[in-house]
XYZ file of C-alpha atoms in Angstrom:
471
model
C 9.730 28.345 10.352
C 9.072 26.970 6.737
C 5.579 28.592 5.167
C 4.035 26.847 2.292
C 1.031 28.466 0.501
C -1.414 26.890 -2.034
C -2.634 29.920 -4.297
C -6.007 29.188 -6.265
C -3.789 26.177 -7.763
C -5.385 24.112 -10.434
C -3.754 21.147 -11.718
C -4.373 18.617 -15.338
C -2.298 15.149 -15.875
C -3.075 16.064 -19.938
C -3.147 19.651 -21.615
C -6.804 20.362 -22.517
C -8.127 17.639 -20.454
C -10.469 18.443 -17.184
C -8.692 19.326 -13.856
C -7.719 17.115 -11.216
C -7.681 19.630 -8.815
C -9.709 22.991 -8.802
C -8.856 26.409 -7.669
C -7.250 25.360 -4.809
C -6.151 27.533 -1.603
C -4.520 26.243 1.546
C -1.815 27.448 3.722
C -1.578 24.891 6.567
C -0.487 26.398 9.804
C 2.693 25.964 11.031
C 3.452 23.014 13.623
C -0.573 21.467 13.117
C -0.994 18.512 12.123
C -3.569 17.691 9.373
C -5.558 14.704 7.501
C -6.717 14.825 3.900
C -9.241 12.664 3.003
C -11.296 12.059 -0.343
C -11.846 8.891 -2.482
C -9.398 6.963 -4.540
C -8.410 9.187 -7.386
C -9.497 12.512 -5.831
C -6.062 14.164 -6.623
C -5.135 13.759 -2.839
C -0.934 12.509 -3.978
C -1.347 14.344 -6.977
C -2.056 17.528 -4.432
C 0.663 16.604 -2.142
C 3.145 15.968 -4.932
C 2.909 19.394 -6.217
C 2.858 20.718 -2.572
C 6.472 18.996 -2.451
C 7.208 20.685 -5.482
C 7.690 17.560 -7.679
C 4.956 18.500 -10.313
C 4.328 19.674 -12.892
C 8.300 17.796 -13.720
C 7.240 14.552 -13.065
C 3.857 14.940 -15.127
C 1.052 16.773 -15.956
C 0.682 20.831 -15.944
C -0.486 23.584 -14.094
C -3.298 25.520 -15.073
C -4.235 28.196 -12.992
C -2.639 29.451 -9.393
C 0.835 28.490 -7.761
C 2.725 27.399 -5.217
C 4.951 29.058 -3.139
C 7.493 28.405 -0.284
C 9.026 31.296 1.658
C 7.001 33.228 -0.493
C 8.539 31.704 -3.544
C 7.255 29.796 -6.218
C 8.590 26.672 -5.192
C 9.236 24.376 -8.482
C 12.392 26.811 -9.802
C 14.057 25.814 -6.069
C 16.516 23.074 -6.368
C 15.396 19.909 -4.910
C 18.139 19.632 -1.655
C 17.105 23.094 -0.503
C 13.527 22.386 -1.228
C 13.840 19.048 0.718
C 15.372 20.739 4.116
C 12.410 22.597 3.997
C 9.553 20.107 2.786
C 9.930 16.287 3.164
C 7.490 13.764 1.332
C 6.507 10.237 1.707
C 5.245 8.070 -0.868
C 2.601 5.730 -1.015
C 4.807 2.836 -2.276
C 8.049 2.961 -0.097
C 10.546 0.975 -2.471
C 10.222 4.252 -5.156
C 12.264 6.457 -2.229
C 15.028 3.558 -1.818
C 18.258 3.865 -3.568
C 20.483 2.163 -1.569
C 20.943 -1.925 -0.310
C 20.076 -1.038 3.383
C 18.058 1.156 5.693
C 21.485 2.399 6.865
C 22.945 3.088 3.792
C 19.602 4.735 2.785
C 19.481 7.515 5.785
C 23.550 7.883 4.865
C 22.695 8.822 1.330
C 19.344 10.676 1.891
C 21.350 13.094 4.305
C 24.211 13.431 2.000
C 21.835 14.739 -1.025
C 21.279 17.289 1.806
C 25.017 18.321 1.348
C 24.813 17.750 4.718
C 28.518 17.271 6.751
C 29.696 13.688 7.195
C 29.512 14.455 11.086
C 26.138 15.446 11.009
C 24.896 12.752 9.134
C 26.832 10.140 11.347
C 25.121 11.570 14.794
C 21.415 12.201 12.805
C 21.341 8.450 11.583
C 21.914 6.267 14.360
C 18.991 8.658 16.436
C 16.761 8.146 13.689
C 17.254 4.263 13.656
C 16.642 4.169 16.802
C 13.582 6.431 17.330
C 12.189 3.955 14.640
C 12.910 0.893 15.791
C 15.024 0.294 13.205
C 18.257 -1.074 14.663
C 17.842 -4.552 14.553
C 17.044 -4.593 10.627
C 19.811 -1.395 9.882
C 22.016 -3.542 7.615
C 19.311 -5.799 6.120
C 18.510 -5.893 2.635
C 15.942 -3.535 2.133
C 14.500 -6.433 -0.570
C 13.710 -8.999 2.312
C 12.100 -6.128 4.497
C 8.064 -6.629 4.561
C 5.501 -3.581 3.454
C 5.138 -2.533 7.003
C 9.000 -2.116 7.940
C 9.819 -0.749 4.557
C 6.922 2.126 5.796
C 8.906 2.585 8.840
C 12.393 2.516 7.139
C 11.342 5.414 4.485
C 9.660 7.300 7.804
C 13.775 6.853 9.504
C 14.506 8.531 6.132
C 11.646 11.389 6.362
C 12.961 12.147 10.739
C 16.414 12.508 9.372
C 15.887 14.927 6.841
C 14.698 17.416 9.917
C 12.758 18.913 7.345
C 9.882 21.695 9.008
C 6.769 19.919 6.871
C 6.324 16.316 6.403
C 3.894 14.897 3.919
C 2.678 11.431 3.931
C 0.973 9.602 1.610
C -0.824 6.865 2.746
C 1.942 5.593 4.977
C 0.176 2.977 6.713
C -1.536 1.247 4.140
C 0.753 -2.042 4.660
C 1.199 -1.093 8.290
C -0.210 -4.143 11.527
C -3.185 -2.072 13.308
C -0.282 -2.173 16.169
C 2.909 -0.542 14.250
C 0.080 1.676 13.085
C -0.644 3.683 16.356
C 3.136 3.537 17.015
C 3.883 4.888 13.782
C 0.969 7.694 14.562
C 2.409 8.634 18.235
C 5.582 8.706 16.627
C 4.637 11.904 14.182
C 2.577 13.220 16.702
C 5.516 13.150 19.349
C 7.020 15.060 15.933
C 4.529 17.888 15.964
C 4.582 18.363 19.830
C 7.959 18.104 20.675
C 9.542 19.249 17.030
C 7.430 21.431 16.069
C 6.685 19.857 12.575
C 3.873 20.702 10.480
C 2.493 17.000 9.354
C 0.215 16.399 6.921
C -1.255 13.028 6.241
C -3.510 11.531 3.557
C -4.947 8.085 4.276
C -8.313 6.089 3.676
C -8.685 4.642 7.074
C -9.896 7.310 9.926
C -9.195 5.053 13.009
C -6.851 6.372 15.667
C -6.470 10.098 14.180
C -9.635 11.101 16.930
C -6.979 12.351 19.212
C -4.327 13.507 16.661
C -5.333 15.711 14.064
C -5.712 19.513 14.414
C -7.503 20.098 10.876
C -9.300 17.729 8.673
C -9.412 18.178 5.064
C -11.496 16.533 2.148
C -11.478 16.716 -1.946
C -14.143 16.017 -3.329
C -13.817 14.193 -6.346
C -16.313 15.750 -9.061
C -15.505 19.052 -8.353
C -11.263 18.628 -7.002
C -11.563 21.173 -4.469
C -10.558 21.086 -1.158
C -12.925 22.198 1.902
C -11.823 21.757 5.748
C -14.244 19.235 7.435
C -15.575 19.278 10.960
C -13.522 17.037 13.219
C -16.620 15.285 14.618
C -15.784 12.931 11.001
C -13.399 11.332 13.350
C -15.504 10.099 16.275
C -17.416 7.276 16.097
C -15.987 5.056 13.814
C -17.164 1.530 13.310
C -15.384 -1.181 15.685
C -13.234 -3.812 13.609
C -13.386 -7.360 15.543
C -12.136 -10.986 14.318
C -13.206 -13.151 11.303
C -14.851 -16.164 13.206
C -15.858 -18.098 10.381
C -14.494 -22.085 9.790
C -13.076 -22.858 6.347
C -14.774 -25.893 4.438
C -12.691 -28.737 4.321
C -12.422 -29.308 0.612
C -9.814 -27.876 -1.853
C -6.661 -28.628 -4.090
C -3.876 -26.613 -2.254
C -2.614 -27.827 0.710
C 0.603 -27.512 2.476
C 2.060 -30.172 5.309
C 4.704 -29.951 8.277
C 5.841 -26.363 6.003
C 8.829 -24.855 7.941
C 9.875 -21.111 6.740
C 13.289 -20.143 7.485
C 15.424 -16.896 6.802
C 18.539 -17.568 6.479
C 20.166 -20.006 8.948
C 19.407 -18.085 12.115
C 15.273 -17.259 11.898
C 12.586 -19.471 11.630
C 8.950 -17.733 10.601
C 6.957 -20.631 10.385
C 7.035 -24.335 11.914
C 5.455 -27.265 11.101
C 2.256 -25.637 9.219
C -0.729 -27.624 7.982
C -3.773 -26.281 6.475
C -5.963 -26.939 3.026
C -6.940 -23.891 1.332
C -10.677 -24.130 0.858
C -12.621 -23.761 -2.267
C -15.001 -20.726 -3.199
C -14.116 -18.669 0.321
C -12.046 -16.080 1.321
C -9.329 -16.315 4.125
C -8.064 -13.371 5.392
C -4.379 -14.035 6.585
C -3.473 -11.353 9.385
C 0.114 -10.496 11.555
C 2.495 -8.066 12.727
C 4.733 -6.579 10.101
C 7.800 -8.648 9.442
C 6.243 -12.043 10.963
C 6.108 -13.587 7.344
C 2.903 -13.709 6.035
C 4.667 -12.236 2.357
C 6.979 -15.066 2.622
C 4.640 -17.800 2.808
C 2.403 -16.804 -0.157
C 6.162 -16.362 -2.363
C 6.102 -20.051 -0.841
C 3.248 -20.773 -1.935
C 4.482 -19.533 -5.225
C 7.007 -21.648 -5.532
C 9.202 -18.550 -5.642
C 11.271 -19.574 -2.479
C 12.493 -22.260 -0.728
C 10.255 -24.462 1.807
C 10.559 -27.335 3.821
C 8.011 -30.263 4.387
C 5.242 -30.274 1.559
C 3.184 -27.787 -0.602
C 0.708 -30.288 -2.371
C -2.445 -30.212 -5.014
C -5.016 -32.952 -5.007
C -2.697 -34.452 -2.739
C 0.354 -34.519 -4.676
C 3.419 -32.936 -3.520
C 4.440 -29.815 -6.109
C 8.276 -29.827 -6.514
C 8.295 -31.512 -9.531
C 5.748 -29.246 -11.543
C 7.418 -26.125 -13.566
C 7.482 -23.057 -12.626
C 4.980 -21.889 -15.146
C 2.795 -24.710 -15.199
C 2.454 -23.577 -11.420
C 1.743 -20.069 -12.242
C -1.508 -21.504 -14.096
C -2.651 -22.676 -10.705
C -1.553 -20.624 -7.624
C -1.753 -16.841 -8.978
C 0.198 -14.456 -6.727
C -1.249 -10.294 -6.158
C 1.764 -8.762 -5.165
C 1.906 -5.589 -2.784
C 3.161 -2.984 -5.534
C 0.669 -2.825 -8.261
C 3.625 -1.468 -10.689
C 5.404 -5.070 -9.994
C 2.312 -6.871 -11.712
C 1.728 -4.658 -14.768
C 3.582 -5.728 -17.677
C 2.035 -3.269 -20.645
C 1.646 0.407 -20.416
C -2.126 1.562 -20.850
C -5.078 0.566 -18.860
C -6.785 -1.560 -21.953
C -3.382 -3.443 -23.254
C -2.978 -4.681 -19.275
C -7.011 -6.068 -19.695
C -6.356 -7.380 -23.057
C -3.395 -9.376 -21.965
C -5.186 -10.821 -19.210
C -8.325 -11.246 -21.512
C -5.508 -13.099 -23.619
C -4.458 -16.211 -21.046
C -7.697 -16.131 -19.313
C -8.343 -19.794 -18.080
C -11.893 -18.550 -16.880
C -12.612 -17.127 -20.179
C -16.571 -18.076 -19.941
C -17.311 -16.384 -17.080
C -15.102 -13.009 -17.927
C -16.930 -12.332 -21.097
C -16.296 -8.632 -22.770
C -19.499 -7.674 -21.395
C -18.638 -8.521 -17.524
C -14.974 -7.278 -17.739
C -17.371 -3.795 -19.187
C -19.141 -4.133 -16.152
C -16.509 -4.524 -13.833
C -14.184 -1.560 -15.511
C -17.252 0.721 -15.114
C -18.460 0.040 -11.410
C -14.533 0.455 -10.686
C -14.450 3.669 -12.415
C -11.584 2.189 -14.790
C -13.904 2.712 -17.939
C -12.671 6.541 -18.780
C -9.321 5.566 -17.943
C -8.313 3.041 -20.777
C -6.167 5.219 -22.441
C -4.043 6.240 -19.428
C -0.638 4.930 -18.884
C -0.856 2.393 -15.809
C 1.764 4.408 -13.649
C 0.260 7.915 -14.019
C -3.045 6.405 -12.256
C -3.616 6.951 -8.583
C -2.620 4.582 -6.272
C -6.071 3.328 -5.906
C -6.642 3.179 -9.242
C -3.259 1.006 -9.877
C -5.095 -1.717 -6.685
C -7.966 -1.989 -7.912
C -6.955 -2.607 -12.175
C -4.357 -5.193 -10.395
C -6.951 -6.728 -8.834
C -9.250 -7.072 -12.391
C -6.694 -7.963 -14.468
C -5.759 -10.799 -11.925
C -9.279 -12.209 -11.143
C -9.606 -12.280 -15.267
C -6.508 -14.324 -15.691
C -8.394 -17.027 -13.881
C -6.325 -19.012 -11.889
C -7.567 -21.653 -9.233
C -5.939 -20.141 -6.566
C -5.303 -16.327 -5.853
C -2.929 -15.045 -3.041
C -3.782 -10.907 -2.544
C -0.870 -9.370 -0.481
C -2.577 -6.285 0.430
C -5.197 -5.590 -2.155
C -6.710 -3.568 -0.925
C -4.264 -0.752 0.194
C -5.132 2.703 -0.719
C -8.696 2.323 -1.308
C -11.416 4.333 0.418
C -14.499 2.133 2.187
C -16.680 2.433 -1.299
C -13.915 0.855 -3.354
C -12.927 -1.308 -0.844
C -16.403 -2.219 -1.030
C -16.467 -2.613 -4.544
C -13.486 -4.382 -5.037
C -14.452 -7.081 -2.264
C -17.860 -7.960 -4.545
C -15.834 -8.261 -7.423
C -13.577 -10.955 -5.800
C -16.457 -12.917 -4.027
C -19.036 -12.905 -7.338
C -15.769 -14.422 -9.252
C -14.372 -17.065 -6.933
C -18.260 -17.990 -6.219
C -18.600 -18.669 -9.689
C -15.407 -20.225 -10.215
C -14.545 -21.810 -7.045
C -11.378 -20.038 -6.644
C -9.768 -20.741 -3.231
C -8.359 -16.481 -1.764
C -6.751 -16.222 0.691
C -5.701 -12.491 1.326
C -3.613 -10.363 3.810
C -5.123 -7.053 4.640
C -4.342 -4.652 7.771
C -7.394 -2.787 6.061
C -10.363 -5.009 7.871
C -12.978 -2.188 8.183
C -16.079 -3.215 6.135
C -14.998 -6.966 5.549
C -17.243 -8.782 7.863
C -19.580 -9.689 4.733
C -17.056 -11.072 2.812
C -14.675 -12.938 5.196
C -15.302 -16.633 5.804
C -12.067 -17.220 8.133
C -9.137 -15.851 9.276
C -5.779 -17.123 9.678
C -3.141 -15.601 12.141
C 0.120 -15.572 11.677
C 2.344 -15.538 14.990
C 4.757 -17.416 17.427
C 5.665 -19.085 13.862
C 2.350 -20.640 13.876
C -0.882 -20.180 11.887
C -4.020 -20.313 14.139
C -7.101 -20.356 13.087
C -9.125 -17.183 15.300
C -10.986 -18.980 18.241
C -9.339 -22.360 17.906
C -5.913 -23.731 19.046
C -2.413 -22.723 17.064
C -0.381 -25.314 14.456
C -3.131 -25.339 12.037
């Protein structure tokens, strides 16, 4: 059995610069499974990334304590042996893909293992198939959707057979449905393998059963304490958006038919008008095509039937004429940022605003500060915490200005404060500008305020909640 200790381990992103994480010491137990919690930018990857040994060589330096696996420090131990041992799951899936398909993935995780090509051909079709996987094996991993890309680098994770399996926010793309699966499934891992799981994540639901320890950083000190489990009873009860969307606004689509490839048809004969000044939230299993209809949307795929503004059908307007209407929040942060600190990605947007009277200096000030961006301008946009990347997306999108704003998870690795936050921010703007959102989110807890209507995606039909399908 694999032991990993934390030794009063203290941890800075920037010589001389305060701690993210303080004096830690933790030495889960072997085979338990465990939940860290804190708020975004706590230090809860940066905590697990060193725990998989991949820091301080990716970044950053440590400044007190160490690590140590089998009693060993564990950076000096070379990465194959160290991942037989330890496996880790990031928060963004596509940064653990190398390969065209979830097959060819597992085949080429296992043979960094140095694993034998008859090993790796009996471990990959079981882990396929304990995921679910078989029916997307040999699809491009590029067409998969948040939530099956989750379950495809999971595949990779069960493979591995490694003793300790760390997960960062795995389900933050992840239905409500594939979300308990996905939890029985590592639970089912601890029981029956005997894996020690450890699991950061922002939403609490469905762990009441699950966890064996619960953990917590707290964020203006970075040390970890063990919390009681009682945290995990009680939670608040998410129900359905019933809300009606106002009839008036420019983007509309009619008779819109989604198809993948020849064989699969997503959506069929769609109507709807997106209204102005309200939020939609657009919800769905994983895979049913809610991604594909905002790229759409976006003019960044093909569609059949009509996708119109002030009535007129869009084909014939450019690309980035388009772009100035319809703007498009894409599920990786990283994908949207096109300059390397905190302030040039602001100024940019500050730059092609087209709602440059209402985001003045002083309310993008504002809006940096009760985000917690403000001390962070310097910092190079893919050293920030996963949280931190959402929620600077999110700004630096509702600056540009555009009419109409598609979010494709936006709020994914946020705690409930942020998410909090961040939902203000978006209602205060679009009430000011009359943007028309509409948003996909498996996060719902603490929406109920800010929701005017929800859309659901299935049977390749949209339906609005509490009235009949083929809106």
């Amino acid at each position: 059995m694999t032991n990993l200790q934390v030794e009063n381990f203290s941890f800075a992103y920037v010589d001389n610069q305060p701690n993210v994480l303080n004096q830690i010491n933790w030495s889960p137990q072997n085979g338990s499974f465990n939940l860290l919690i804190g708020p975004s930018g706590s230090g809860k990857s940066t905590l697990l990334k060193a725990m998989a040994g991949l820091l301080p060589k990716f970044g950053g330096v440590i400044t007190n304590g160490q690590i140590l696996l089998n009693n060993e420090p564990i950076q000096p131990i070379v990465p194959f042996e160290r991942a037989k041992r330890i496996a880790m799951l990031f928060q963004n899936p596509d940064r653990q893909f190398a390969m065209r398909t979830p097959r060819l993935q597992l085949v080429f995780a296992l043979e960094n293992l140095q694993l034998s090509a008859d090993n790796i051909k009996k471990r990959v079709p079981l882990a396929l198939t304990a995921l679910h996987l078989n029916d997307i094996a040999d699809q491009d991993l590029l067409t998969l959707s948040g939530g099956e890309k989750q379950r495809v680098a999971l595949a990779v994770v069960l493979a591995m057979d490694s003793d300790i399996i760390l997960l960062d926010e795995p389900f933050a793309s992840v239905d409500p449905v594939a979300r308990l699966s996905l939890l029985a499934d590592l639970k089912k891992l601890q029981t029956e393998q005997h894996k020690t799981i450890i699991v950061s994540d922002h939403d609490l639901s469905g762990y009441e059963n699950l966890v064996d320890y619960l953990y917590a950083i707290d964020t203006e000190t970075g040390t970890l304490a063990q919390q009681p489990l009682s945290k995990l009873d009680n939670l608040p009860v998410v129900t359905p958006f019933y809300g009606l969307p106002q009839v008036n606004g420019h983007l509309s689509w009619h008779q819109l038919t989604l198809n993948v490839g020849k064989r699969r048809t997503l959506l069929a004969d769609s109507s709807f008008t997106l209204p102005n000044g309200q939020i939609g939230l657009l919800s769905g299993a994983n895979g049913i095509g809610k991604s594909t209809l905002f790229k759409a949307l976006g003019h960044q795929i093909k569609y059949e039937g009509q996708i119109n503004w002030d009535a007129q059908d869009t084909r014939k307007i450019k690309l980035k004429n388009w772009s100035k209407q319809v703007a498009l929040i894409f599920q990786s942060a990283t994908d949207q940022f096109v300059k390397m600190t905190v302030q040039e990605e602001i100024m940019l947007s500050q730059q092609h605003s087209l709602a440059a009277t209402y985001w003045t200096d002083d309310r993008i000030q504002t809006a940096l500060t009760i985000l917690h961006l403000d001390y962070l301008l310097d910092h190079v946009v893919y050293q920030l915490s996963g949280g931190q990347q959402k929620k600077l997306q999110v700004l630096s999108m509702l600056i540009m200005g555009q009419p109409v704003l598609l979010l494709d998870e936006p709020l994914a690795g946020l705690d409930s404060e942020s998410v909090q936050v961040v939902m203000q921010l978006i209602r205060d703007s679009i009430l000011a500008t009359q943007t028309s959102v509409l948003m996909i989110s498996h996060q719902r807890t603490g929406l109920a305020e800010f929701i005017d209507y929800e859309l659901v995606f299935k049977n390749q039909s949209l339906s609005l909640i509490g009235e009949a399908p083929n809106v």
